[in-house]
mmCIF file of C-alpha atoms and ligand atoms in Angstrom:
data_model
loop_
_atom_site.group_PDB
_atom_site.id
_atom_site.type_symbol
_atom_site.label_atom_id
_atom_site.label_comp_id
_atom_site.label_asym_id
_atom_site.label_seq_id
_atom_site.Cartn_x
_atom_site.Cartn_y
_atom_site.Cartn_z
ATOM 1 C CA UNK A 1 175.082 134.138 127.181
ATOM 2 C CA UNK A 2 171.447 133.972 126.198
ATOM 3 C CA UNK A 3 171.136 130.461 127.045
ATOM 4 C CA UNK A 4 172.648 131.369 130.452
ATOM 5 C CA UNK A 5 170.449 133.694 131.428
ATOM 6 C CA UNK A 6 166.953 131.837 130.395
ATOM 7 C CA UNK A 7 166.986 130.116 133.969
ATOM 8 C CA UNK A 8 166.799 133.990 135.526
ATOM 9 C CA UNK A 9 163.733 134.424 133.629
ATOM 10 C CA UNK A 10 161.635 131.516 134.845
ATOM 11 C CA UNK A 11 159.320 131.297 137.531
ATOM 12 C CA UNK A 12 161.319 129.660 140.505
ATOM 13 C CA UNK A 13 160.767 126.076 140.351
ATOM 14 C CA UNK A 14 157.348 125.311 142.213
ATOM 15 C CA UNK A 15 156.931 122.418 145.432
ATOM 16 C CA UNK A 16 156.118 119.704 142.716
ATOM 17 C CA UNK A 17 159.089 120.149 140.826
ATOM 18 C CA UNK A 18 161.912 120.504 143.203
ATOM 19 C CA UNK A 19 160.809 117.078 144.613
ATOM 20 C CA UNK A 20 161.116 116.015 141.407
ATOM 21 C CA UNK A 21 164.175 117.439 140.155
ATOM 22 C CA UNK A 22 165.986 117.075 143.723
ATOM 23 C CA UNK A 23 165.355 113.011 143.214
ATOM 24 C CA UNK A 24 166.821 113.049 140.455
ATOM 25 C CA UNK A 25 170.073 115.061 141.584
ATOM 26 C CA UNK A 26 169.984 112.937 144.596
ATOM 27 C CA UNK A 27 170.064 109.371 142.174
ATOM 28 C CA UNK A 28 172.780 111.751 140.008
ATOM 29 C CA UNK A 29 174.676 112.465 143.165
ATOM 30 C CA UNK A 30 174.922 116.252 142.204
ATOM 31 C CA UNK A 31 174.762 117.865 145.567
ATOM 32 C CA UNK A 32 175.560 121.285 144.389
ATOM 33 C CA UNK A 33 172.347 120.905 142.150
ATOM 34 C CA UNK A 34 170.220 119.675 145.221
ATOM 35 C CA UNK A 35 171.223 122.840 147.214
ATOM 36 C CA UNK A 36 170.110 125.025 143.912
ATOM 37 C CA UNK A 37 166.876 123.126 143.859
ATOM 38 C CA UNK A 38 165.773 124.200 147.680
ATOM 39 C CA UNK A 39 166.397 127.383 146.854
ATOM 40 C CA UNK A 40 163.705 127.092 143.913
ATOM 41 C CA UNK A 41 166.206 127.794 141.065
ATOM 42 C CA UNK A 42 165.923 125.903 137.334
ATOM 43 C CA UNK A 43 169.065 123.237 136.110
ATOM 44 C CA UNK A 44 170.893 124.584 133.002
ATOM 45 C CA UNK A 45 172.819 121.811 131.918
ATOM 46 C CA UNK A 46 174.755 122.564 129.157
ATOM 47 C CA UNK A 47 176.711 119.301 127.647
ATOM 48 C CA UNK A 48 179.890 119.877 125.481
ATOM 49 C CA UNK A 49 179.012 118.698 121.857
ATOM 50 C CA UNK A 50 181.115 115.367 122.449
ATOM 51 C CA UNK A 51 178.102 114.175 124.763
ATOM 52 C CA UNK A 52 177.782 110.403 124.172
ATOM 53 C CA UNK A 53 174.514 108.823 124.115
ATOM 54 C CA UNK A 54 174.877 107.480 127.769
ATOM 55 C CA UNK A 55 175.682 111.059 129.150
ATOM 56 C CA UNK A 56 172.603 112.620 126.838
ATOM 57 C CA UNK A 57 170.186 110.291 128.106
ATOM 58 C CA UNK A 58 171.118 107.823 130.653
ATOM 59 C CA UNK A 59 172.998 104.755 131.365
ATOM 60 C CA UNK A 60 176.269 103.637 132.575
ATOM 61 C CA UNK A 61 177.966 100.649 133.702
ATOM 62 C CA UNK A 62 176.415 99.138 137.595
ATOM 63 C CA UNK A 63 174.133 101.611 138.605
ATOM 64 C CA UNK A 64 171.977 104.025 136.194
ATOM 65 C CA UNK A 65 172.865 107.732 136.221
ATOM 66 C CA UNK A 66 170.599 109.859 134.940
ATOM 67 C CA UNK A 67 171.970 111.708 131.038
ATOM 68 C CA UNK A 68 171.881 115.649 130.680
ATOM 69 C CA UNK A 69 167.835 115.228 129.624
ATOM 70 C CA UNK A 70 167.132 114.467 133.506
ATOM 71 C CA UNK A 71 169.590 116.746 135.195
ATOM 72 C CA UNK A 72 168.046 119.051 133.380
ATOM 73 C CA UNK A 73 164.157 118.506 134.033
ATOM 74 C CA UNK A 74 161.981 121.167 134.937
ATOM 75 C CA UNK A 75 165.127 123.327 133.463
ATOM 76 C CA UNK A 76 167.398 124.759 130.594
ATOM 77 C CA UNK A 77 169.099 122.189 128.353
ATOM 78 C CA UNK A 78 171.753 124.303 126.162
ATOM 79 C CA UNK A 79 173.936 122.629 123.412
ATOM 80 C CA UNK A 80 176.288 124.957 122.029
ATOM 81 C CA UNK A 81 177.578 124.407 118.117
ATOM 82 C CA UNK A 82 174.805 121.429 117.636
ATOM 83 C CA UNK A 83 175.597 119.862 114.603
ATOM 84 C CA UNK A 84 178.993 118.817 115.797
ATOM 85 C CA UNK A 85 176.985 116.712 118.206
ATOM 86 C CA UNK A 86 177.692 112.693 116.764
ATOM 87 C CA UNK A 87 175.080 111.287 113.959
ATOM 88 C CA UNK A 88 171.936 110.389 115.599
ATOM 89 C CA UNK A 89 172.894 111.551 119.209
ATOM 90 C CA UNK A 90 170.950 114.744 119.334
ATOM 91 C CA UNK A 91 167.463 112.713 117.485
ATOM 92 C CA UNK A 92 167.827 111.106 121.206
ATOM 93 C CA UNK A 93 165.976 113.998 122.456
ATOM 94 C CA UNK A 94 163.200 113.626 119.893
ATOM 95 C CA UNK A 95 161.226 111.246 122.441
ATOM 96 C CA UNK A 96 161.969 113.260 126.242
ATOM 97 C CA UNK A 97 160.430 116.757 123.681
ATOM 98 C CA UNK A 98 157.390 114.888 123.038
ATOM 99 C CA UNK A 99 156.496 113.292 126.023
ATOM 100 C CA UNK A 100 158.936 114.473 128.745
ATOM 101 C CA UNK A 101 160.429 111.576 130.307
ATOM 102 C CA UNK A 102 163.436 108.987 128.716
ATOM 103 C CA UNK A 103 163.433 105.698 129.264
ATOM 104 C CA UNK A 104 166.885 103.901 129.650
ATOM 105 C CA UNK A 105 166.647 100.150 128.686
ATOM 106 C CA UNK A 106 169.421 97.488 130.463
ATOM 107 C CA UNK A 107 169.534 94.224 130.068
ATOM 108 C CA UNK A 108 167.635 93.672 133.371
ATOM 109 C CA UNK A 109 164.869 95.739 133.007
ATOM 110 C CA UNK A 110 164.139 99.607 131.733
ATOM 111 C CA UNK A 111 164.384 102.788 134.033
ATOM 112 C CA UNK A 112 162.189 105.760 133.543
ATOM 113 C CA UNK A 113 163.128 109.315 134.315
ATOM 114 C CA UNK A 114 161.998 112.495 133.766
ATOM 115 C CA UNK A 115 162.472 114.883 131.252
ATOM 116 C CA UNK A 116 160.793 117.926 130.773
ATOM 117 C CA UNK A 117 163.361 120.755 129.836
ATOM 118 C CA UNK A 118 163.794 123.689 127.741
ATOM 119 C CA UNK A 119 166.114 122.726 124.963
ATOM 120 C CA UNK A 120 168.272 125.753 123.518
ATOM 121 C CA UNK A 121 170.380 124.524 120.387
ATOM 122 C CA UNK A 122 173.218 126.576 119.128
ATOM 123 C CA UNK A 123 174.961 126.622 116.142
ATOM 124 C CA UNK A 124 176.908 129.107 113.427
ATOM 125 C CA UNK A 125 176.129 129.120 109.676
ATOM 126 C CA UNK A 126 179.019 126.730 109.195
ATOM 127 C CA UNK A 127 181.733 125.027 110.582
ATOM 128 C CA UNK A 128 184.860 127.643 110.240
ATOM 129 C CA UNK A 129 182.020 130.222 112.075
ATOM 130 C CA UNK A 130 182.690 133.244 109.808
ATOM 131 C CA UNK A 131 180.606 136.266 110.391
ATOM 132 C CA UNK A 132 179.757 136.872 106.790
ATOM 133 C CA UNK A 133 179.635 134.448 103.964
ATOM 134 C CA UNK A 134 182.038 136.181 102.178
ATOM 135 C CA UNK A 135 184.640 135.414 104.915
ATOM 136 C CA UNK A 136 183.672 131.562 104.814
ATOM 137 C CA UNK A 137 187.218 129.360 104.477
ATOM 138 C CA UNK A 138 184.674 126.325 103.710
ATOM 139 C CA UNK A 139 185.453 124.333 101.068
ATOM 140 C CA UNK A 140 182.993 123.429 98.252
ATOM 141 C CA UNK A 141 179.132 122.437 99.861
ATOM 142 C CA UNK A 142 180.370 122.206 103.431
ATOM 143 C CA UNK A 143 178.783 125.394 104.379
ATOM 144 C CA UNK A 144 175.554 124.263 102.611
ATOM 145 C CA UNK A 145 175.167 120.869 104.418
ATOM 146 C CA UNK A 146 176.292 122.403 107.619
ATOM 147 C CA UNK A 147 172.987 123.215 109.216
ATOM 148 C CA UNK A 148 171.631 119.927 107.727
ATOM 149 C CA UNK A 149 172.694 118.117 110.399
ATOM 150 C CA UNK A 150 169.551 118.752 112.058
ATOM 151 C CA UNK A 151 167.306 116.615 111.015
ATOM 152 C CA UNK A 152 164.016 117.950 109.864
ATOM 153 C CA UNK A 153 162.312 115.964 112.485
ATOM 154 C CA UNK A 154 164.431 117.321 115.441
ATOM 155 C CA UNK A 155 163.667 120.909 113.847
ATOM 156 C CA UNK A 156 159.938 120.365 113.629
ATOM 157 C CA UNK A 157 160.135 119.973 117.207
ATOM 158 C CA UNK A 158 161.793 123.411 117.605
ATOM 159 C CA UNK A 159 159.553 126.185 118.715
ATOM 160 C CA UNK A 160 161.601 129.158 118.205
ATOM 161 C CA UNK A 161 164.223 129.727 116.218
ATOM 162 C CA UNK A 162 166.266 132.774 115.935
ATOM 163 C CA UNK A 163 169.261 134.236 113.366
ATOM 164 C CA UNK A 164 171.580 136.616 114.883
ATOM 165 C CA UNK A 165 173.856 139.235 113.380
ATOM 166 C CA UNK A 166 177.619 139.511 113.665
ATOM 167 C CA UNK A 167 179.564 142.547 113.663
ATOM 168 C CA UNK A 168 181.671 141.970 110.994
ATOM 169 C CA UNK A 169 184.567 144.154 112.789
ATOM 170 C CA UNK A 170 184.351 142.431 116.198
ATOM 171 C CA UNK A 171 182.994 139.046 115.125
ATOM 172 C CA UNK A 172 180.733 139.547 117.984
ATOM 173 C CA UNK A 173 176.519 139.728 118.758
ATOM 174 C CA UNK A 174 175.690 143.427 119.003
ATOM 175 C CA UNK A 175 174.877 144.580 121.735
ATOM 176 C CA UNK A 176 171.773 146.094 120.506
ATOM 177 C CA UNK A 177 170.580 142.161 119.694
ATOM 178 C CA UNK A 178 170.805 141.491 122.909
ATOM 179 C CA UNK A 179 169.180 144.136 125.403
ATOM 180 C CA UNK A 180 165.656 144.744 124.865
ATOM 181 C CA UNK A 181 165.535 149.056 123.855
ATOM 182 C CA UNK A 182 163.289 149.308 127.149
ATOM 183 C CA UNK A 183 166.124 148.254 129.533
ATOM 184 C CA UNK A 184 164.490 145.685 131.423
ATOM 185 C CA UNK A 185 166.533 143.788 134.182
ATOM 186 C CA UNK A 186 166.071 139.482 133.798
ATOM 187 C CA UNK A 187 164.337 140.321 137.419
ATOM 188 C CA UNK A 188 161.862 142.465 135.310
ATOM 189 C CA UNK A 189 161.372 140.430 132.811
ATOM 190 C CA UNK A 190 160.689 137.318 135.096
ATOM 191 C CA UNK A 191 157.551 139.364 137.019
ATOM 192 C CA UNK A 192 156.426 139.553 133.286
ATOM 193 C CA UNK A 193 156.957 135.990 133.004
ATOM 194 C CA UNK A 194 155.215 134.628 135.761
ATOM 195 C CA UNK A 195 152.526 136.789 135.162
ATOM 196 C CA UNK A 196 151.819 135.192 131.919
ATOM 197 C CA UNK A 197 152.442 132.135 133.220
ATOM 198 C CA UNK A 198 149.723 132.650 135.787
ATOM 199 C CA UNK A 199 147.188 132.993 133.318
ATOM 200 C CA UNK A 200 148.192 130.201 131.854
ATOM 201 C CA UNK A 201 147.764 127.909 134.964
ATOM 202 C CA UNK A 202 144.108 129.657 135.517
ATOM 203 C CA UNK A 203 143.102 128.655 131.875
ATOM 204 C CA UNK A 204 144.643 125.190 131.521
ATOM 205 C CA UNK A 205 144.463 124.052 135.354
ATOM 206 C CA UNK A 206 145.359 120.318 134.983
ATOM 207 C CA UNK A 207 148.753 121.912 132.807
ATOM 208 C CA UNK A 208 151.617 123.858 134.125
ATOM 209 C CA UNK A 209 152.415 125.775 131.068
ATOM 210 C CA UNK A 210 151.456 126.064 127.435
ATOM 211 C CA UNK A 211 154.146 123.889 126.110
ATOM 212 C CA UNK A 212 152.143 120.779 127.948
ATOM 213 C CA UNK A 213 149.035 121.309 126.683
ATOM 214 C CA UNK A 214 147.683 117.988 124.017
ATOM 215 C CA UNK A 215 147.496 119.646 120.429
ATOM 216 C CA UNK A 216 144.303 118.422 119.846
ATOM 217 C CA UNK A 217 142.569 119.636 122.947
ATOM 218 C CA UNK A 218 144.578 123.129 122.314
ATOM 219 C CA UNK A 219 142.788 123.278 118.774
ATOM 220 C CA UNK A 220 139.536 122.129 119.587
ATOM 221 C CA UNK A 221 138.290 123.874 122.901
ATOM 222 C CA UNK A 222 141.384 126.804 122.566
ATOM 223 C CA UNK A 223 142.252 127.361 118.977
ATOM 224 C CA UNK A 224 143.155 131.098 117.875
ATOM 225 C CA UNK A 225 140.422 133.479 116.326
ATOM 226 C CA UNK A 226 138.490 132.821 113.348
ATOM 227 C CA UNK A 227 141.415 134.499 111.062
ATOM 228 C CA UNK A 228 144.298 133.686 113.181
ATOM 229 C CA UNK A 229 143.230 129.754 112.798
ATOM 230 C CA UNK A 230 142.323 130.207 108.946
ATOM 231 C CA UNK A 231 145.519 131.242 108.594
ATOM 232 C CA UNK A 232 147.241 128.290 110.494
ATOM 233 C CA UNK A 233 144.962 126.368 107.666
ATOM 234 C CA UNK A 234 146.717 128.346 104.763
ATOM 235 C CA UNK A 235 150.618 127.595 106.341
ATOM 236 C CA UNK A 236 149.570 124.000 106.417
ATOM 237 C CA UNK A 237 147.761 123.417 103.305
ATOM 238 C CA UNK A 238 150.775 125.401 101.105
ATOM 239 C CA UNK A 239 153.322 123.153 103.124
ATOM 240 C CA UNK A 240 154.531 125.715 105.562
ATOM 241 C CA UNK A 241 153.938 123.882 108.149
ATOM 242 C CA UNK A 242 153.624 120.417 109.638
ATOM 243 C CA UNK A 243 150.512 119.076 112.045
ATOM 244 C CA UNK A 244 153.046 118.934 114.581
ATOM 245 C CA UNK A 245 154.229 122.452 113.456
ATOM 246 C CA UNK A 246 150.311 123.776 113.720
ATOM 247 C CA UNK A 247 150.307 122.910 117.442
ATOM 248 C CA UNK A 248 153.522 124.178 118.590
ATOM 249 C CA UNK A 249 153.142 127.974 116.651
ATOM 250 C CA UNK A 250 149.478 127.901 118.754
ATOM 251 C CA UNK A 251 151.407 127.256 122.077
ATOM 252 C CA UNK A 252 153.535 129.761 121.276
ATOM 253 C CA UNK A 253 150.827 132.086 120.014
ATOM 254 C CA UNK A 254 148.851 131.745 123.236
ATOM 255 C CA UNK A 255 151.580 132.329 125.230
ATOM 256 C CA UNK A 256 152.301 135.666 123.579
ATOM 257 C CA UNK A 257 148.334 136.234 124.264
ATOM 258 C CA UNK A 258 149.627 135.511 127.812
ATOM 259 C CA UNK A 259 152.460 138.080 127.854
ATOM 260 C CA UNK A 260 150.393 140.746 126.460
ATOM 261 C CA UNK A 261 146.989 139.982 128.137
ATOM 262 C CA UNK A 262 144.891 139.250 125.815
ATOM 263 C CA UNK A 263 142.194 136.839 126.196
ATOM 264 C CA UNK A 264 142.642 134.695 122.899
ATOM 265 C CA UNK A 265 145.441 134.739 119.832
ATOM 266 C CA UNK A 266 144.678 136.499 116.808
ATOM 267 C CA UNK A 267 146.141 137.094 113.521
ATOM 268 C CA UNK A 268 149.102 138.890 115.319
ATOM 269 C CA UNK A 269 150.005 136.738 118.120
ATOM 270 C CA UNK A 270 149.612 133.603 114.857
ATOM 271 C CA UNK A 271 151.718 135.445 112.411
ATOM 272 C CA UNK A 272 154.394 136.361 115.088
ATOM 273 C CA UNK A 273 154.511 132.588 116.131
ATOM 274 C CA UNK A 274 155.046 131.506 112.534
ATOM 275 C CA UNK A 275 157.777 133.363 112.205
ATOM 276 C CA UNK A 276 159.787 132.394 115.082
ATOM 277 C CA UNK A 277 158.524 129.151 113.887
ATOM 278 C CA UNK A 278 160.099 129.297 110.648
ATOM 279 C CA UNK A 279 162.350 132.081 110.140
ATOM 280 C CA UNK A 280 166.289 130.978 110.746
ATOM 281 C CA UNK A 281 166.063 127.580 109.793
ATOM 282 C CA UNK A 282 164.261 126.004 106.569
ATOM 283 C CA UNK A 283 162.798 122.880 107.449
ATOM 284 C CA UNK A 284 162.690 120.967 104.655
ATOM 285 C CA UNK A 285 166.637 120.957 104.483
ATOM 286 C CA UNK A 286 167.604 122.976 102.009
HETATM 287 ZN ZN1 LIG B 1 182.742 128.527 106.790
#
């Protein structure tokens, strides 16, 4: 239901990118997602976790279709109950995360096409999906190698990453976990949104959003304050943290500097960051 809703929070999709994403509906023959599109609104594409490579990415026999990746650009790509995804299907996505486009090679020739999405992976402790661990009817190290089907390298590439409760008597989130305390309607939260956005846009001009923004121009001419950065330093000197894992916690940490209006990230914003960065999911695999 989360996943859902992160379209509603968005800015509506600007001139630029419903050309974009209606070309690629168009070539995808998704009319119902062209007529979204005009009306400014973000893809969520959300592929069952059979997906084969060709549906992920691209491909088909005759013509290329554009996979889930593209349908999804400029939008919200959602795989529920990821590691039952197939071996090696989901490190597809490793390459459209980095640089935001797939390329889909045939034997006459290669086809670029764009994608730049929000990826939202889902998944429960292990496979029987019992609340508590106590509950678990998995035998033996199942449970343990579960979540190990993400690759570290996939992970690394994973800004946030969030552990939710169960009610043990329901089975379900509570609600609590899910509505902020203040209230706030998604229409709320999106004014918020594209407010941060917009000083975003001001700062970077030649990049839409944080997430686009070259980590080595981000830590050169925008890196966080003196202790916020020294810190950074610490997480990736102990092993905390990757290179790649230094740049995406100061994306994140600037954008919370967005949200709250401050003019660079400290300590806070960098310590926040770090532990969406690293909190539900070890990444070193065990
Ligand atoms: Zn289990």
């Amino acid at each position: 239901m989360l996943a859902e809703r992160l379209p509603g929070i968005l800015p509506p999709l600007r001139e630029d990118e419903q050309l974009e994403s209606a070309a690629v509906h168009s070539v995808a023959g998704a009319r119902d997602r062209l007529e979204q599109v005009w009306r400014g609104e973000r893809p969520f594409v959300a592929p069952h976790h059979s997906v084969t490579r060709a549906a992920l990415t691209g491909g088909g026999s005759g013509r290329i279709r554009p996979g889930a990746v593209s349908i999804a650009h400029n939008g919200v790509l959602f795989i529920d109950e990821a590691p039952e995804v197939a071996a090696g299907v989901l490190e597809l996505l490793r390459t459209p995360m980095e640089t935001g486009r797939i390329d889909v090679a045939r034997h006459h020739g290669t086809v670029r096409f764009p994608a730049r999405f929000q990826l939202v992976l889902a998944s429960n402790p292990c496979p029987c999906g019992a609340a508590e661990p106590v509950d678990c009817r998995c035998r033996g190290g199942v449970r343990d190698r579960y979540l190990h089907r993400l690759s570290g390298p996939l992970l690394d590439r994973v800004d946030l990453s969030v552990r939710t409760r169960t009610d043990p008597t329901s089975g379900l989130v509570p609600a609590d976990d899910l509505v902020s305390t203040s209230g706030e309607s998604s229409a709320e939260v999106r004014d918020r949104v594209i407010e941060a956005r917009g000083r975003s846009v001001h700062r970077w001009k030649r990049w839409a959003s944080n997430a686009s923004v070259p980590g080595p121009f981000l830590r050169r001419e925008y890196p966080a304050d003196d202790a916020g950065m020294a810190l950074l330093q610490e997480k990736l000197r102990v092993g905390t943290v990757s290179h790649r894992g230094v740049d995406r916690t100061l994306r994140v940490a600037w954008t919370m500097a967005d949200l709250s209006g401050s003019a660079q990230p400290g300590t806070s914003q960098v310590m926040d960051a770090l532990e969406l960065y690293t909190s539900a999911v070890d990444r070193d695999g065990v």
